[in-house]
Structures are given as structure tokens and as C-alpha cells.
PDB file of C-alpha atoms in Angstrom:
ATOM      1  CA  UNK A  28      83.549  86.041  85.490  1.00  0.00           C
ATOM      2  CA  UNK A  29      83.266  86.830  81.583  1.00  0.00           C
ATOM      3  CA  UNK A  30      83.920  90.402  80.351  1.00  0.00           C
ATOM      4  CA  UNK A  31      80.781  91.113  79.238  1.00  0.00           C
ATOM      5  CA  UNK A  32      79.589  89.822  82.832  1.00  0.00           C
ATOM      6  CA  UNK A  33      81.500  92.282  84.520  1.00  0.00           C
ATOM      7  CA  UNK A  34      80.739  95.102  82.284  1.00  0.00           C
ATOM      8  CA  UNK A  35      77.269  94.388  82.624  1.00  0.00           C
ATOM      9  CA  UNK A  36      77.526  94.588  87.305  1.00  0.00           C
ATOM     10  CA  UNK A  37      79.149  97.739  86.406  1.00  0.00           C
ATOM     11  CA  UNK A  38      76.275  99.480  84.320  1.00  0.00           C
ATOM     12  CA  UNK A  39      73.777  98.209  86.894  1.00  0.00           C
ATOM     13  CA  UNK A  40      75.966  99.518  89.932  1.00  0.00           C
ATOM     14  CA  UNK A  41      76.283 102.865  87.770  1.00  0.00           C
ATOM     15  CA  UNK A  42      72.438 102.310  87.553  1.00  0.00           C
ATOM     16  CA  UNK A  43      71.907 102.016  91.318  1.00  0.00           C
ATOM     17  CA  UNK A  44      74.095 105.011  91.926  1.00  0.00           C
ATOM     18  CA  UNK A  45      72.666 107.357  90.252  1.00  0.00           C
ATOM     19  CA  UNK A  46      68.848 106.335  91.097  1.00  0.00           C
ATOM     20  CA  UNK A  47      69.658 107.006  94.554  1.00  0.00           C
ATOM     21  CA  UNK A  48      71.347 110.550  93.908  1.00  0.00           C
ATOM     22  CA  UNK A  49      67.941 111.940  92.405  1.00  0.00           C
ATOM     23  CA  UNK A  50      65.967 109.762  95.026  1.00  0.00           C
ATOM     24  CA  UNK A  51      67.793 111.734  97.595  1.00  0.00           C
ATOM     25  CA  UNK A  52      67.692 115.074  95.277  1.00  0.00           C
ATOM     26  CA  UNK A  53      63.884 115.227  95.377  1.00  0.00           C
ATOM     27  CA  UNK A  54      63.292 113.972  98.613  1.00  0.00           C
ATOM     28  CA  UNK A  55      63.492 117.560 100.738  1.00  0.00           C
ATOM     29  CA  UNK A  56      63.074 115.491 104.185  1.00  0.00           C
ATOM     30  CA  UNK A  57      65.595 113.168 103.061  1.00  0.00           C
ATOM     31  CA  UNK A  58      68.181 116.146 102.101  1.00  0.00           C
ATOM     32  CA  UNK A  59      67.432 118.313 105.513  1.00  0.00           C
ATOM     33  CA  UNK A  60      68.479 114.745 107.361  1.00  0.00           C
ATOM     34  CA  UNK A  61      71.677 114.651 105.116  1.00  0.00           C
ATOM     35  CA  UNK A  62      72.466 118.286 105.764  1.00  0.00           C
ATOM     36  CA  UNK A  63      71.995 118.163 109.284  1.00  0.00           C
ATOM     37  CA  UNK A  64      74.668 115.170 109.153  1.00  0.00           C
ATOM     38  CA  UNK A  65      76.945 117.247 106.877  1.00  0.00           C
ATOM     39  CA  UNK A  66      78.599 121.013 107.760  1.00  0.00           C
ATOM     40  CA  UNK A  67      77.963 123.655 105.361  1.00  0.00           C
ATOM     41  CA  UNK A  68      81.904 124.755 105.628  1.00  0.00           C
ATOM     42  CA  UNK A  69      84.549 123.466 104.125  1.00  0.00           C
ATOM     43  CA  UNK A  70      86.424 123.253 107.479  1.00  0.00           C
ATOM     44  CA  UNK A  71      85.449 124.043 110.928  1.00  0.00           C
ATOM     45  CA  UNK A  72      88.511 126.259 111.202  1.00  0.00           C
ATOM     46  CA  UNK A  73      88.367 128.003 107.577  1.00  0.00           C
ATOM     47  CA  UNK A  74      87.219 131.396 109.190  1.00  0.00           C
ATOM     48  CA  UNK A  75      90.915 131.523 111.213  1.00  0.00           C
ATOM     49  CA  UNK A  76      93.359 130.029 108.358  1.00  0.00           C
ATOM     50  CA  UNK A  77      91.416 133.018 105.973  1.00  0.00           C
ATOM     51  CA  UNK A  78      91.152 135.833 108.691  1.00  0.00           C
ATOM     52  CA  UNK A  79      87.361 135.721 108.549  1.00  0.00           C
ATOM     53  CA  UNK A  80      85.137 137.872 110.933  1.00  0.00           C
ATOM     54  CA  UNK A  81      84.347 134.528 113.188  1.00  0.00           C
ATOM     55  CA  UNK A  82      80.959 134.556 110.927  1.00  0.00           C
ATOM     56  CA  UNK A  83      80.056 130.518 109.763  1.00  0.00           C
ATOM     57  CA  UNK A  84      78.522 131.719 106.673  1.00  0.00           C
ATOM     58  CA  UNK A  85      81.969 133.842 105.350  1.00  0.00           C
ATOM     59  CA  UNK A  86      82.869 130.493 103.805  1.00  0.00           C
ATOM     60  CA  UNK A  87      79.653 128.694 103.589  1.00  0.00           C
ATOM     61  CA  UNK A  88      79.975 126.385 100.431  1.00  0.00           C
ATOM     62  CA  UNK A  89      76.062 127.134 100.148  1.00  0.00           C
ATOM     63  CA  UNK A  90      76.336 130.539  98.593  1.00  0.00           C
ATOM     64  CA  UNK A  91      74.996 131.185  95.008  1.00  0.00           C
ATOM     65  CA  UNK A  92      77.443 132.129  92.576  1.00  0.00           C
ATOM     66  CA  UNK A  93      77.213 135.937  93.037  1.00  0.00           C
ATOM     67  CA  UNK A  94      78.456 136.025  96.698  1.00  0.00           C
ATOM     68  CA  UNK A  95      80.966 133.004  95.310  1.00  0.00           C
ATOM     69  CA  UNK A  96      82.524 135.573  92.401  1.00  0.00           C
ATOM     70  CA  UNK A  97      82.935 138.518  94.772  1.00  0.00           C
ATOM     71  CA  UNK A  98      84.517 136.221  97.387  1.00  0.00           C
ATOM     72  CA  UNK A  99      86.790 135.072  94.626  1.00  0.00           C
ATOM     73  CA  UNK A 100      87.847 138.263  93.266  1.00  0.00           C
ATOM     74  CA  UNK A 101      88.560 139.474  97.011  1.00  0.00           C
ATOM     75  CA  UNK A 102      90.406 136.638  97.539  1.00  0.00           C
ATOM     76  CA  UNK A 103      92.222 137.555  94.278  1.00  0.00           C
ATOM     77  CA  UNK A 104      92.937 140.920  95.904  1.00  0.00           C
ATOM     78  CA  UNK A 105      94.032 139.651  99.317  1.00  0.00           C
ATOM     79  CA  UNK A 106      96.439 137.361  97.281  1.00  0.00           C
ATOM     80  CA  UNK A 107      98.044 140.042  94.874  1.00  0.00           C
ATOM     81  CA  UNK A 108      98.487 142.426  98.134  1.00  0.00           C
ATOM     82  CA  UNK A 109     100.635 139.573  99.450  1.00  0.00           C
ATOM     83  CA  UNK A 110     102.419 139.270  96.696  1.00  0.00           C
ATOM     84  CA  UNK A 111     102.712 142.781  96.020  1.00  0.00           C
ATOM     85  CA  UNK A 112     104.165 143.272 100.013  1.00  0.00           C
ATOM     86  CA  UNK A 113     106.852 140.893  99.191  1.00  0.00           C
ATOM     87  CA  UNK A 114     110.148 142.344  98.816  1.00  0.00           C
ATOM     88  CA  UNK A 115     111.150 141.035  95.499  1.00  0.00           C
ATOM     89  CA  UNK A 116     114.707 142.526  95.352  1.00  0.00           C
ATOM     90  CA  UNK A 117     116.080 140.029  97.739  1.00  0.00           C
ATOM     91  CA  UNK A 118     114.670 137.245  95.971  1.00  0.00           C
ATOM     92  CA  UNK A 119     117.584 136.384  93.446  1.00  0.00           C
ATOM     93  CA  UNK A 120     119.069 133.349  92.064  1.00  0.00           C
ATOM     94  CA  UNK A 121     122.667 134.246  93.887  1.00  0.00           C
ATOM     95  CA  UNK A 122     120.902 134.810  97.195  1.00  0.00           C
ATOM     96  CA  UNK A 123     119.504 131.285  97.178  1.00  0.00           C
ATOM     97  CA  UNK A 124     122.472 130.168  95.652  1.00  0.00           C
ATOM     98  CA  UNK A 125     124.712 131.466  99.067  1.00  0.00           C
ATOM     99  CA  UNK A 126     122.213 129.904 101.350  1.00  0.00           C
ATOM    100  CA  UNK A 127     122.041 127.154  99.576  1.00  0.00           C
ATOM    101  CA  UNK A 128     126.099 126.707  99.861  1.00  0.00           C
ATOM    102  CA  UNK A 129     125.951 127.913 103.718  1.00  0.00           C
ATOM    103  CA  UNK A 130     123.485 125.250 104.153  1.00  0.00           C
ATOM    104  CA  UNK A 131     125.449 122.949 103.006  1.00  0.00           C
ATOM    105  CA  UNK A 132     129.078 123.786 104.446  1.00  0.00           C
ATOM    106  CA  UNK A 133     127.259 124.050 107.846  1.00  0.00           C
ATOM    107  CA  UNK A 134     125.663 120.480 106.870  1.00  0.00           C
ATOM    108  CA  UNK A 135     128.370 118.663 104.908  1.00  0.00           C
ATOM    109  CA  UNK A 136     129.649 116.306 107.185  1.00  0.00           C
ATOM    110  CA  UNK A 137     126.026 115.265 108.449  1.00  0.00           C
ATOM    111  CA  UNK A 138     125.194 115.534 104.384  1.00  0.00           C
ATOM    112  CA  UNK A 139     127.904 112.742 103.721  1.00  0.00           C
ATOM    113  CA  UNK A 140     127.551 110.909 106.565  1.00  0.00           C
ATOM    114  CA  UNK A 141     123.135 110.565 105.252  1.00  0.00           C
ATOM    115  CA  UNK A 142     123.784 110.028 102.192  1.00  0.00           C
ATOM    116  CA  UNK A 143     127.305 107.796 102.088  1.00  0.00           C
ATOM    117  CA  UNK A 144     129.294 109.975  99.884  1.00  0.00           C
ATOM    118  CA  UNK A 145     132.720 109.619  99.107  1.00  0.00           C
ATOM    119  CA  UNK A 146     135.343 112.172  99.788  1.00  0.00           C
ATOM    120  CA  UNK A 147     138.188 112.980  98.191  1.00  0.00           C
ATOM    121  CA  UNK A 148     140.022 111.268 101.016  1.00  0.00           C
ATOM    122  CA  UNK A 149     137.851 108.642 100.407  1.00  0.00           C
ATOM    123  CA  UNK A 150     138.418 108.062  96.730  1.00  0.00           C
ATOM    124  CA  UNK A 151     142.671 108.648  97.605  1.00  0.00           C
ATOM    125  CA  UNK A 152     142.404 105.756 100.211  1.00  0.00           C
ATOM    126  CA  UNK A 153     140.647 103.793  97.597  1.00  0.00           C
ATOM    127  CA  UNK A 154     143.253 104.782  95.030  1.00  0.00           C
ATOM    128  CA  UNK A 155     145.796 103.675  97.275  1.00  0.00           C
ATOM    129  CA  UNK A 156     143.923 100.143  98.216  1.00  0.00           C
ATOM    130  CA  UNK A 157     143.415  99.315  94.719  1.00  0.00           C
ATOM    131  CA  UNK A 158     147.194 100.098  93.221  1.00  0.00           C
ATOM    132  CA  UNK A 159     148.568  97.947  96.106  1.00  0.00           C
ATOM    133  CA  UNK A 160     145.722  95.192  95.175  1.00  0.00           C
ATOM    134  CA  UNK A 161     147.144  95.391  91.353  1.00  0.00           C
ATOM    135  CA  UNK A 162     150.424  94.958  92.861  1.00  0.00           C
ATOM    136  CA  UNK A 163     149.529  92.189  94.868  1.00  0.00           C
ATOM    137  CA  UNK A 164     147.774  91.197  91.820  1.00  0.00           C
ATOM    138  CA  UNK A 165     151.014  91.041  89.836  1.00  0.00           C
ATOM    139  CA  UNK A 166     153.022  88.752  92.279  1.00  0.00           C
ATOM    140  CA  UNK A 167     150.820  86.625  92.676  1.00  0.00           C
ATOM    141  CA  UNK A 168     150.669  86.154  89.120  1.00  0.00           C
ATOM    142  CA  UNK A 169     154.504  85.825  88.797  1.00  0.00           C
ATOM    143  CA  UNK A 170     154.631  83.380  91.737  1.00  0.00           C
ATOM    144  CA  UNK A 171     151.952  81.308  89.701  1.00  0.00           C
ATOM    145  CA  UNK A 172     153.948  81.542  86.633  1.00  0.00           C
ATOM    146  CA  UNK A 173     156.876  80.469  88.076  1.00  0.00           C
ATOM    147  CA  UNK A 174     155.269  77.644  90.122  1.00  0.00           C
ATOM    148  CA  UNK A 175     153.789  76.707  86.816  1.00  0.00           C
ATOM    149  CA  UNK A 176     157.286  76.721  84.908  1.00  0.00           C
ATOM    150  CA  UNK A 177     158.978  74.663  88.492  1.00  0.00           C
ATOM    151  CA  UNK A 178     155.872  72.241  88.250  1.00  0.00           C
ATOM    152  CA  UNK A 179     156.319  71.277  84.428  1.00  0.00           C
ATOM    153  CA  UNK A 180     160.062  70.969  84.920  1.00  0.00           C
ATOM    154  CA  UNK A 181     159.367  68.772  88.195  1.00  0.00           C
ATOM    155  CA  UNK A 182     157.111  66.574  85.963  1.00  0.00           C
ATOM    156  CA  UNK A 183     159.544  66.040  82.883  1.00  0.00           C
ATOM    157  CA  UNK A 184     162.010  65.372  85.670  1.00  0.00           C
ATOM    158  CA  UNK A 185     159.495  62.883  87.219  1.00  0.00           C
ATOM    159  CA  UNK A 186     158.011  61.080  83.883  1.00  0.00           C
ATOM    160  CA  UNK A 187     161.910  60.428  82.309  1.00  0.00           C
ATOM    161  CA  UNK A 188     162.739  58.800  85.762  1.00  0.00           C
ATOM    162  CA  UNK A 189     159.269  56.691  85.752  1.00  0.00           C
ATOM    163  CA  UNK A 190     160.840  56.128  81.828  1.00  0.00           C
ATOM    164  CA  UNK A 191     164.055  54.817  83.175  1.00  0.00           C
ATOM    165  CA  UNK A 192     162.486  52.917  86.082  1.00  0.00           C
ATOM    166  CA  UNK A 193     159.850  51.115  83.466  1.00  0.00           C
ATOM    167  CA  UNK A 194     162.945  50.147  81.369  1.00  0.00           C
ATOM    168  CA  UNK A 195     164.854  48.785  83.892  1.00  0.00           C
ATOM    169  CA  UNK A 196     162.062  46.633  85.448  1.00  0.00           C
ATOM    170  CA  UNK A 197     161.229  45.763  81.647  1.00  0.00           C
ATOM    171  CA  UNK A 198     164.999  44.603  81.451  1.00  0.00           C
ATOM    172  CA  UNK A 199     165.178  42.409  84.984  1.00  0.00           C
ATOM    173  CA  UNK A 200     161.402  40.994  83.972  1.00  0.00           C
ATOM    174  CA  UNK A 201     163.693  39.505  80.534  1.00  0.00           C
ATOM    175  CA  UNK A 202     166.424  38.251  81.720  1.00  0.00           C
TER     176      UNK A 202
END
């Protein structure tokens, strides 16, 4: 499909859509059908979660804007008397700071175990691993280089007796 195809299925679709929104906006039969299928609340249990009276039209989302402002603004006040009920003093960074640190002595070992953190124990045993490593490092490197040094002196030893042996069979072959 071209670009200008698609853009094109997309303005008709667009089209479509919002034909149907006014056919259903100035249809009033069609509307009463679609509210009777939809709830005027926002949420069957809104009037428990807010402390309403019990009343379905505290919260009914089909209130004009006057009723919406005032239930706004008390809203507003329920929220700043909440606020203002909250004993701020105990609220401090250091406070959170100790529980935080509580939290997580209480939790460390569960915290590490989670997470896979290394310890301090941890990181010595892994000190300790990788120094004798190195030194197992080191003599195996000496044992090479002496193996090395044996081998080369095996094979000068080997190619000045293959010298002598080609000379002597070079000597019997003349005679």
C-alpha cells in the first residue's frame, strides 16, 4: 500500500468516525438507548471511596458545571483538611532516613541474598582466590619457561647427534 493510499483510508475512517458521533448526537432515541447501556457514575462504588451520602447523583458525571465547581472546591477543602490533620513534625528527612536503615538491617541478609550482592567476605574470599590464581599463574609460567629452555637444549642435543649420525652414514655410503 502507497503512502498516499494509506493516508487517504485514514481521512475516510476519520470521516466515518466523526459522521457517526453527530448521527448519534442528534438522534435523542438513539442517545437514551446509549445511556441506558452506559452508567452516569464514574464508578459504581465512587459514593464509598469519597464518603458520599449513598446518593447516585453525588458523583453523577452529568452535572452542569456549577454543581461540578462547587464539588471541586469542596473536594479542594476535604483535601487541604487532610493535609492540614497531618502531623508534619514527624515527617523529616532523618526519620525516613532511620527507617529506611532499620528496614534494611532487619532485611539485609534477605536484601543480598535478592539481589546477589557481594559482601565484604565475599570480595576477601575473592581476594584470596584470585592472589593464589596469580600465583598459580606464575608457576606455571616458570615451569613453561623452563620446559621451553629443557626443550631447546633437548633439540640442539638431538639435531648435532642426527649431524653426527648423517656424517657417519655419509662416510660408510663412500667408502
Amino acid at each position: 500500500m502507497d503512502a498516499m493510499e494509506a493516508v487517504a483510508v485514514i481521512i475516510l475512517i476519520v470521516a466515518i468516525v466523526v459522521l457517526v458521533y453527530y448521527y448519534l448526537l442528534n438522534s435523542p432515541a438513539t442517545m437514551d438507548k446509549l445511556r441506558s447501556y452506559v452508567p452516569t457514575s464514574a464508578d459504581a462504588h465512587m459514593n464509598e471511596i469519597l464518603g458520599g451520602s449513598g446518593d447516585k447523583t453525588d458523583y453523577d458525571l452529568t452535572k452542569d458545571e456549577g454543581s461540578k465547581k462547587s464539588d471541586s472546591e469542596s473536594m479542594s477543602k476535604r483535601i487541604k483538611i487532610k493535609l492540614s490533620d497531618i502531623d508534619m513534625s514527624s515527617l523529616n528527612n532523618d526519620a525516613f532516613s532511620n527507617k529506611l536503615d532499620a528496614f534494611f538491617d532487619a532485611k539485609s541478609d534477605q536484601l543480598i541474598k535478592d539481589w546477589s550482592l557481594a559482601t565484604t567476605n565475599d570480595l576477601e574470599e575473592l581476594e584470596s582466590k584470585f592472589s593464589e590464581t596469580t600465583a598459580n599463574v606464575d608457576e606455571l609460567d616458570k615451569s613453561f619457561k623452563e620446559f621451553k629452555k629443557s626443550s631447546e637444549e633437548f633439540q640442539k642435543v638431538t639435531e648435532d647427534r642426527l649431524g653426527d649420525l648423517d656424517k657417519r652414514i655419509e662416510s660408510l655410503e663412500n667408502k
